[in-house]
mmCIF file of C-alpha atoms in Angstrom:
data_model
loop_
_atom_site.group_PDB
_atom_site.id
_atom_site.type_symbol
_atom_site.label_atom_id
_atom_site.label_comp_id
_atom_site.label_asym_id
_atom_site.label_seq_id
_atom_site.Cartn_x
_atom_site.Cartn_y
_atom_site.Cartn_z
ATOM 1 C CA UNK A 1 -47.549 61.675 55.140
ATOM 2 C CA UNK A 2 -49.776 59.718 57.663
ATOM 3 C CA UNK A 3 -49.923 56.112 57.071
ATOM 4 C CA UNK A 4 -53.105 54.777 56.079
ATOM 5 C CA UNK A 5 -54.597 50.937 57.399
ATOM 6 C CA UNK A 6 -55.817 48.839 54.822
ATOM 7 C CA UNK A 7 -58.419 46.974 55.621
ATOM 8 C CA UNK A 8 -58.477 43.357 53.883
ATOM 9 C CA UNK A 9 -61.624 41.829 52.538
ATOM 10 C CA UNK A 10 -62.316 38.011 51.148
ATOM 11 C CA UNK A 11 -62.343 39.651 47.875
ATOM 12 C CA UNK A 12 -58.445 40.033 48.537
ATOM 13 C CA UNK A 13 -57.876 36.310 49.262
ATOM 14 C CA UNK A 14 -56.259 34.541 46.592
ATOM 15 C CA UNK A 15 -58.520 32.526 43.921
ATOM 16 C CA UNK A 16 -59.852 29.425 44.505
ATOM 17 C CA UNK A 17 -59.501 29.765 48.693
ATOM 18 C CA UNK A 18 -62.622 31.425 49.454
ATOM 19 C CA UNK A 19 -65.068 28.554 50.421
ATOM 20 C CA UNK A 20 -62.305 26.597 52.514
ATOM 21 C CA UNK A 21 -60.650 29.850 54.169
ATOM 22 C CA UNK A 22 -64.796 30.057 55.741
ATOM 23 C CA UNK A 23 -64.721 26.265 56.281
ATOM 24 C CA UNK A 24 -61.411 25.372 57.472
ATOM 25 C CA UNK A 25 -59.328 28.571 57.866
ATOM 26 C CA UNK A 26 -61.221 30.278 60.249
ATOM 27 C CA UNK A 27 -62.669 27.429 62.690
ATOM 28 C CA UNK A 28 -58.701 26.186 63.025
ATOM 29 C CA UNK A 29 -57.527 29.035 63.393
ATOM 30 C CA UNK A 30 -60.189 29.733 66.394
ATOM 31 C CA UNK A 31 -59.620 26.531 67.576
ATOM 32 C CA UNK A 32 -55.917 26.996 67.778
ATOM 33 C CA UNK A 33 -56.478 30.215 69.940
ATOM 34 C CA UNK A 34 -58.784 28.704 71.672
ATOM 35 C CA UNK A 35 -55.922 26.900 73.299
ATOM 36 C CA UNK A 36 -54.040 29.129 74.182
ATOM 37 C CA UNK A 37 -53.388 30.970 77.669
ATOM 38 C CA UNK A 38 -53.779 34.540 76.395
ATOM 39 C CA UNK A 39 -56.696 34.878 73.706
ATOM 40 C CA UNK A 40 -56.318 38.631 73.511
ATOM 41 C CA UNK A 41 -52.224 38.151 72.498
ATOM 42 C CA UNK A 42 -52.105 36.564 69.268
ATOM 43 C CA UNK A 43 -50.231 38.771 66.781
ATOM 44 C CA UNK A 44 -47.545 36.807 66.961
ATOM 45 C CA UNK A 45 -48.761 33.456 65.113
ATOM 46 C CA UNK A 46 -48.230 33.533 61.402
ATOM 47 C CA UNK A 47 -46.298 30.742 61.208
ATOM 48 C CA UNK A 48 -49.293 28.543 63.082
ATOM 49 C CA UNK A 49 -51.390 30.304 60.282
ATOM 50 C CA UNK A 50 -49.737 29.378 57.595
ATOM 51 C CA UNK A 51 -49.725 25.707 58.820
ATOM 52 C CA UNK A 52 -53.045 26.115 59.373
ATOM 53 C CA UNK A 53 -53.417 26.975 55.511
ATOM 54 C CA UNK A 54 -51.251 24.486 54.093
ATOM 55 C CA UNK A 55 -53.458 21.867 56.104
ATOM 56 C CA UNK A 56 -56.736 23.515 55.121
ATOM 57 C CA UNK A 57 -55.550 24.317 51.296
ATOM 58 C CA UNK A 58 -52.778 22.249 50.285
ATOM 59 C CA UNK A 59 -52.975 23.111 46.819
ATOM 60 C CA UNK A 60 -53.076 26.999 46.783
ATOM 61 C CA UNK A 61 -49.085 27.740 47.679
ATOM 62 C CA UNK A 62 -49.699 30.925 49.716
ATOM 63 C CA UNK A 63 -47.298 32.489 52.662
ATOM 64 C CA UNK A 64 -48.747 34.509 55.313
ATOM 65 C CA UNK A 65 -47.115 37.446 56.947
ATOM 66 C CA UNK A 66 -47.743 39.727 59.403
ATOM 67 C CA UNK A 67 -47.268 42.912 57.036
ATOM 68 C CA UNK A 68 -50.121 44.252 54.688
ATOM 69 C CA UNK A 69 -50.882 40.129 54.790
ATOM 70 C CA UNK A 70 -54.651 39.846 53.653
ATOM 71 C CA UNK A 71 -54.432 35.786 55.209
ATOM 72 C CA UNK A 72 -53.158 37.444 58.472
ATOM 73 C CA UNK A 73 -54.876 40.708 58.490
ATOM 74 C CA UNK A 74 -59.007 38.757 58.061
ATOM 75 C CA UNK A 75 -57.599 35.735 60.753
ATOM 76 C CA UNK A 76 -57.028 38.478 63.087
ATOM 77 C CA UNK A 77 -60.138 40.310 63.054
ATOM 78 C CA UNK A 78 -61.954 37.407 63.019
ATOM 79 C CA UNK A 79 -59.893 36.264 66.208
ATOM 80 C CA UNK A 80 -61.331 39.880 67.837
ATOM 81 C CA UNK A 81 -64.408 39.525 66.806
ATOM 82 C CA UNK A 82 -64.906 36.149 68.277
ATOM 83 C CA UNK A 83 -63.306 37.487 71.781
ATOM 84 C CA UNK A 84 -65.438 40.234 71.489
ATOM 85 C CA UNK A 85 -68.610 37.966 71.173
ATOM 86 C CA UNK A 86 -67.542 36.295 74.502
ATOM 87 C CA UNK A 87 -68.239 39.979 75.847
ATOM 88 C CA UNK A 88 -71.775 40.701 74.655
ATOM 89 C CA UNK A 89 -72.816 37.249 74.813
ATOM 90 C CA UNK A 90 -72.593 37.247 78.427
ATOM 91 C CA UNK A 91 -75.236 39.936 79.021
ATOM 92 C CA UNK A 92 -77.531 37.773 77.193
ATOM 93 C CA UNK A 93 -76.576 34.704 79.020
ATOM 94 C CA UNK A 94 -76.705 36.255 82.780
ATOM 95 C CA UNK A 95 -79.795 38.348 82.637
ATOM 96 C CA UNK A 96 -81.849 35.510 80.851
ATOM 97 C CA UNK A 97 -80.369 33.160 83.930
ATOM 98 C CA UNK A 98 -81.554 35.333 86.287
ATOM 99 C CA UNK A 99 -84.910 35.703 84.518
ATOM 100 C CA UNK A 100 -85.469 31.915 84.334
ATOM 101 C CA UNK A 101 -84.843 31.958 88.556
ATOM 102 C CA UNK A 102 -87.229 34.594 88.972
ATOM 103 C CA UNK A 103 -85.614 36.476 91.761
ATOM 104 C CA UNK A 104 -86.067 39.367 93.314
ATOM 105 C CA UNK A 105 -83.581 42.037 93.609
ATOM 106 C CA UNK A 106 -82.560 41.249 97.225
ATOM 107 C CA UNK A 107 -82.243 37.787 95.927
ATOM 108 C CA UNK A 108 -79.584 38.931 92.935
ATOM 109 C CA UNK A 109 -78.046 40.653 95.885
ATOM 110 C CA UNK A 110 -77.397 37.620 97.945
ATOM 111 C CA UNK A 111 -76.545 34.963 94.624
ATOM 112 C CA UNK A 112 -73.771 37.820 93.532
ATOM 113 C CA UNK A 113 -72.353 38.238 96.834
ATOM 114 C CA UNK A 114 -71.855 34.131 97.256
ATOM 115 C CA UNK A 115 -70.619 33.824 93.451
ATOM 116 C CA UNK A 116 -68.157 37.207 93.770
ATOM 117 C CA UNK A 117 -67.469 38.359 97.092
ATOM 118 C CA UNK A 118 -65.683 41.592 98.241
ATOM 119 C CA UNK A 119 -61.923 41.235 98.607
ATOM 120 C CA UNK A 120 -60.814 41.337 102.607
ATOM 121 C CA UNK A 121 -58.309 43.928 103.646
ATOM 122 C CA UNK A 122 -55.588 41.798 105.217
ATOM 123 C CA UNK A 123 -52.359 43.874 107.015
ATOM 124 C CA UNK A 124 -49.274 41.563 105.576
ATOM 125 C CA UNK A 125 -46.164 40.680 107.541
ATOM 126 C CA UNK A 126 -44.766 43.921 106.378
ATOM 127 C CA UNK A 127 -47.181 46.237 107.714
ATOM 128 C CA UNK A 128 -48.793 46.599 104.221
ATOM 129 C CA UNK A 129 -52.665 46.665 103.746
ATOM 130 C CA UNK A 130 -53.343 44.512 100.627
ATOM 131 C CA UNK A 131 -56.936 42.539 99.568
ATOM 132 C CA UNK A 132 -57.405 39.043 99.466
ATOM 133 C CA UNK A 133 -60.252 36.708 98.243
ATOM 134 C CA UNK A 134 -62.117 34.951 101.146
ATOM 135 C CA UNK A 135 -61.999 31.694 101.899
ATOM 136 C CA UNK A 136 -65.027 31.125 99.774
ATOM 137 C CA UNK A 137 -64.930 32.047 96.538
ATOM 138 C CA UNK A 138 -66.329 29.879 94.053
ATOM 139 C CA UNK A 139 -64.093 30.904 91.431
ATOM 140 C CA UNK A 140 -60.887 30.446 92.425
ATOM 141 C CA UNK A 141 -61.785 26.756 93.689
ATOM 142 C CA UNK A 142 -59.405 24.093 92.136
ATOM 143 C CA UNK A 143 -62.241 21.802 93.214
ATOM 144 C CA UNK A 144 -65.410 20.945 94.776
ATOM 145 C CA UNK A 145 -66.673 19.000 97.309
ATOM 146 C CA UNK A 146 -70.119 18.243 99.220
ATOM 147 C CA UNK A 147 -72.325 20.989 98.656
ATOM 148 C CA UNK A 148 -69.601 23.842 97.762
ATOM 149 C CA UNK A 149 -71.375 23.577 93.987
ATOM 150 C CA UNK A 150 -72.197 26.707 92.049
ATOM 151 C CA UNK A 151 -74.822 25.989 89.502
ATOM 152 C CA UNK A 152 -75.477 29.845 89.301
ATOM 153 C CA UNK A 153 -71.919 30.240 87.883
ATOM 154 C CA UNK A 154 -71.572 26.796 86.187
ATOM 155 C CA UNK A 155 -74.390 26.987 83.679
ATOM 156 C CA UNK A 156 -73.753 30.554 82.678
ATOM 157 C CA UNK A 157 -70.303 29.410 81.572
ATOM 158 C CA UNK A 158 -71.256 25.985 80.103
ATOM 159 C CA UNK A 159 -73.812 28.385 78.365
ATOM 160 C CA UNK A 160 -70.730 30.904 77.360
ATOM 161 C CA UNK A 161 -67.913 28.013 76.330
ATOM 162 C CA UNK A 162 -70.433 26.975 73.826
ATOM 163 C CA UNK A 163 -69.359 29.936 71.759
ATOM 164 C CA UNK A 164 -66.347 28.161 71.126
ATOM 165 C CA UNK A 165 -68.339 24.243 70.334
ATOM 166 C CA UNK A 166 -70.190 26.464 67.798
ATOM 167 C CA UNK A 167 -66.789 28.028 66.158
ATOM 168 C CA UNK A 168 -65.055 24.601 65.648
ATOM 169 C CA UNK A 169 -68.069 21.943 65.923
ATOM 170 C CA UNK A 170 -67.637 21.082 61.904
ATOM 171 C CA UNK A 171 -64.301 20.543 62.202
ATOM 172 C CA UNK A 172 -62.724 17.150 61.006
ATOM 173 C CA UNK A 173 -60.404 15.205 63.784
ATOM 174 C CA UNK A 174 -57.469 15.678 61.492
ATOM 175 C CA UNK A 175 -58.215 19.605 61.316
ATOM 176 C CA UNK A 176 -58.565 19.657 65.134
ATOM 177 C CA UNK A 177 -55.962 20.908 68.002
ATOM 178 C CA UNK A 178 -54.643 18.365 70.399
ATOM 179 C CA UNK A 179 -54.427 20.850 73.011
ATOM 180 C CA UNK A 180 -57.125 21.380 75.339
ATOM 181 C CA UNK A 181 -59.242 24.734 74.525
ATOM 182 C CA UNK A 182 -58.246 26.130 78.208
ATOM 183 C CA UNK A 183 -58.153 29.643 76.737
ATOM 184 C CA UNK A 184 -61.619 29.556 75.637
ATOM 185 C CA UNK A 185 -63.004 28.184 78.885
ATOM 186 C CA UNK A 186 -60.598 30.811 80.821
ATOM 187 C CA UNK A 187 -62.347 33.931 79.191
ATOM 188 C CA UNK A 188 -65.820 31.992 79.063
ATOM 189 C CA UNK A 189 -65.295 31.805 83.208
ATOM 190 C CA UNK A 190 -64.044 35.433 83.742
ATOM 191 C CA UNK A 191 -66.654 37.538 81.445
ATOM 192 C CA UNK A 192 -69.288 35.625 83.872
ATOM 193 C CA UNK A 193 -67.401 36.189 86.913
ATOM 194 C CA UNK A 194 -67.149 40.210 85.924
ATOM 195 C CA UNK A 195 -70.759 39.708 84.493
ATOM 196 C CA UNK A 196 -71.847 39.203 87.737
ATOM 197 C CA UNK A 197 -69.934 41.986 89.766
ATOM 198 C CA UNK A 198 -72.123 44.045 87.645
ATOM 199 C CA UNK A 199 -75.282 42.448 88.829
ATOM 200 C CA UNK A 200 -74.491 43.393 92.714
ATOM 201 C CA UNK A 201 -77.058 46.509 93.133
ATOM 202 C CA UNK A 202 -79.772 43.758 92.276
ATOM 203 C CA UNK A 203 -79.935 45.143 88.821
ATOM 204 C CA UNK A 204 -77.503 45.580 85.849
ATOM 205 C CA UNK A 205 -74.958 48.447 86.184
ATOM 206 C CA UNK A 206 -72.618 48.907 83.441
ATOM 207 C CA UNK A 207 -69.390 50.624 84.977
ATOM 208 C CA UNK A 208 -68.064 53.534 83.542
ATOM 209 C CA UNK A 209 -64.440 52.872 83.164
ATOM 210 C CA UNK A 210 -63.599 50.750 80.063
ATOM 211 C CA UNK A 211 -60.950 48.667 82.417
ATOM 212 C CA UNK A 212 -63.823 47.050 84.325
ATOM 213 C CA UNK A 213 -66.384 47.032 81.101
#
């Protein structure tokens, strides 16, 4: 018999929880992602969900579990879902950047191959050809100095990390992580970075191959 996936509504939460599960729930629980190194590999959190419910609702007694879980089944499509907007965000946020600027095609030509440059074959000490970013890259920079800035790249991710301020801006203090939200800003920096690749003919190209979608 082939198994069947349920799929979990709010209708399936238990009484009482729907208006703080929306309010609390689901910005904590984005916020607590947000923090972590790997967005995209989260199924094994329940426990940090169920704290996150017994901070959010203290007086609905519920345990979450990663089987046929309602609680656990809605946090993680919502946790998809907000990766996901990252994604489709960022072909908003790159071709109205490059609107504002005005340039020309040759002009998106140049900006793309300063922000992403083509790898450089390199022949290592074992005879082996391998690629390796060039010296200037402005996205593998630790820092910057003088005039190594990037506004191009900068402002598109300021533009896409405040995905994440909108997610968890209602938030309380006492509802909020203490950890840094480096996961958000990671994904926020690479969906522009591979935003751009895409940009290199001059015009948009969506690639074929899902891997480099």
């Amino acid at each position: 018999m082939p198994c069947t996936r349920v799929k979990f509504t709010k209708n399936d939460l238990p009484p009482g929880s729907h208006h703080n599960f929306d309010a609390l729930v689901v910005p904590m629980w984005i916020d607590f992602i947000s923090t972590l190194n790997n967005m995209w590999d989260i199924s094994d959190f329940a426990d940090d969900m169920q704290n996150i419910w017994d901070l959010a609702l203290p007086n609905i007694k519920y345990t979450v579990s990663k089987s046929k879980d309602p609680v656990y089944k809605i946090l993680m499509q919502r946790a998809y879902d907000y990766c996901s907007d990252f994604r489709e965000r960022v072909k908003i946020v790159i071709a109205k950047y490059i609107e504002d600027q005005g340039w020309t095609s040759d002009e998106i030509q140049q900006v793309v191959t300063y922000i992403v440059p083509e790898q450089i074959p390199w022949v290592n000490e074992k005879g082996q050809k391998v690629f390796v970013n060039p010296p200037i890259y402005p996205y593998m920079w630790k820092e910057c100095r003088g005039d190594e800035k990037d506004p191009d790249a900068n402002q598109c991710i300021l533009d896409m990390f405040a995905l994440y301020l909108k997610q968890v801006h209602c938030l309380l203090t006492k509802y909020r992580c203490e950890q840094m939200p480096k996961g958000a800003l990671s994904i926020a920096t690479v969906v522009v970075e591979r935003m751009w690749k895409m940009w290199m003919m001059g015009k948009f190209v969506q690639p074929t191959k899902a891997s480099q979608q």
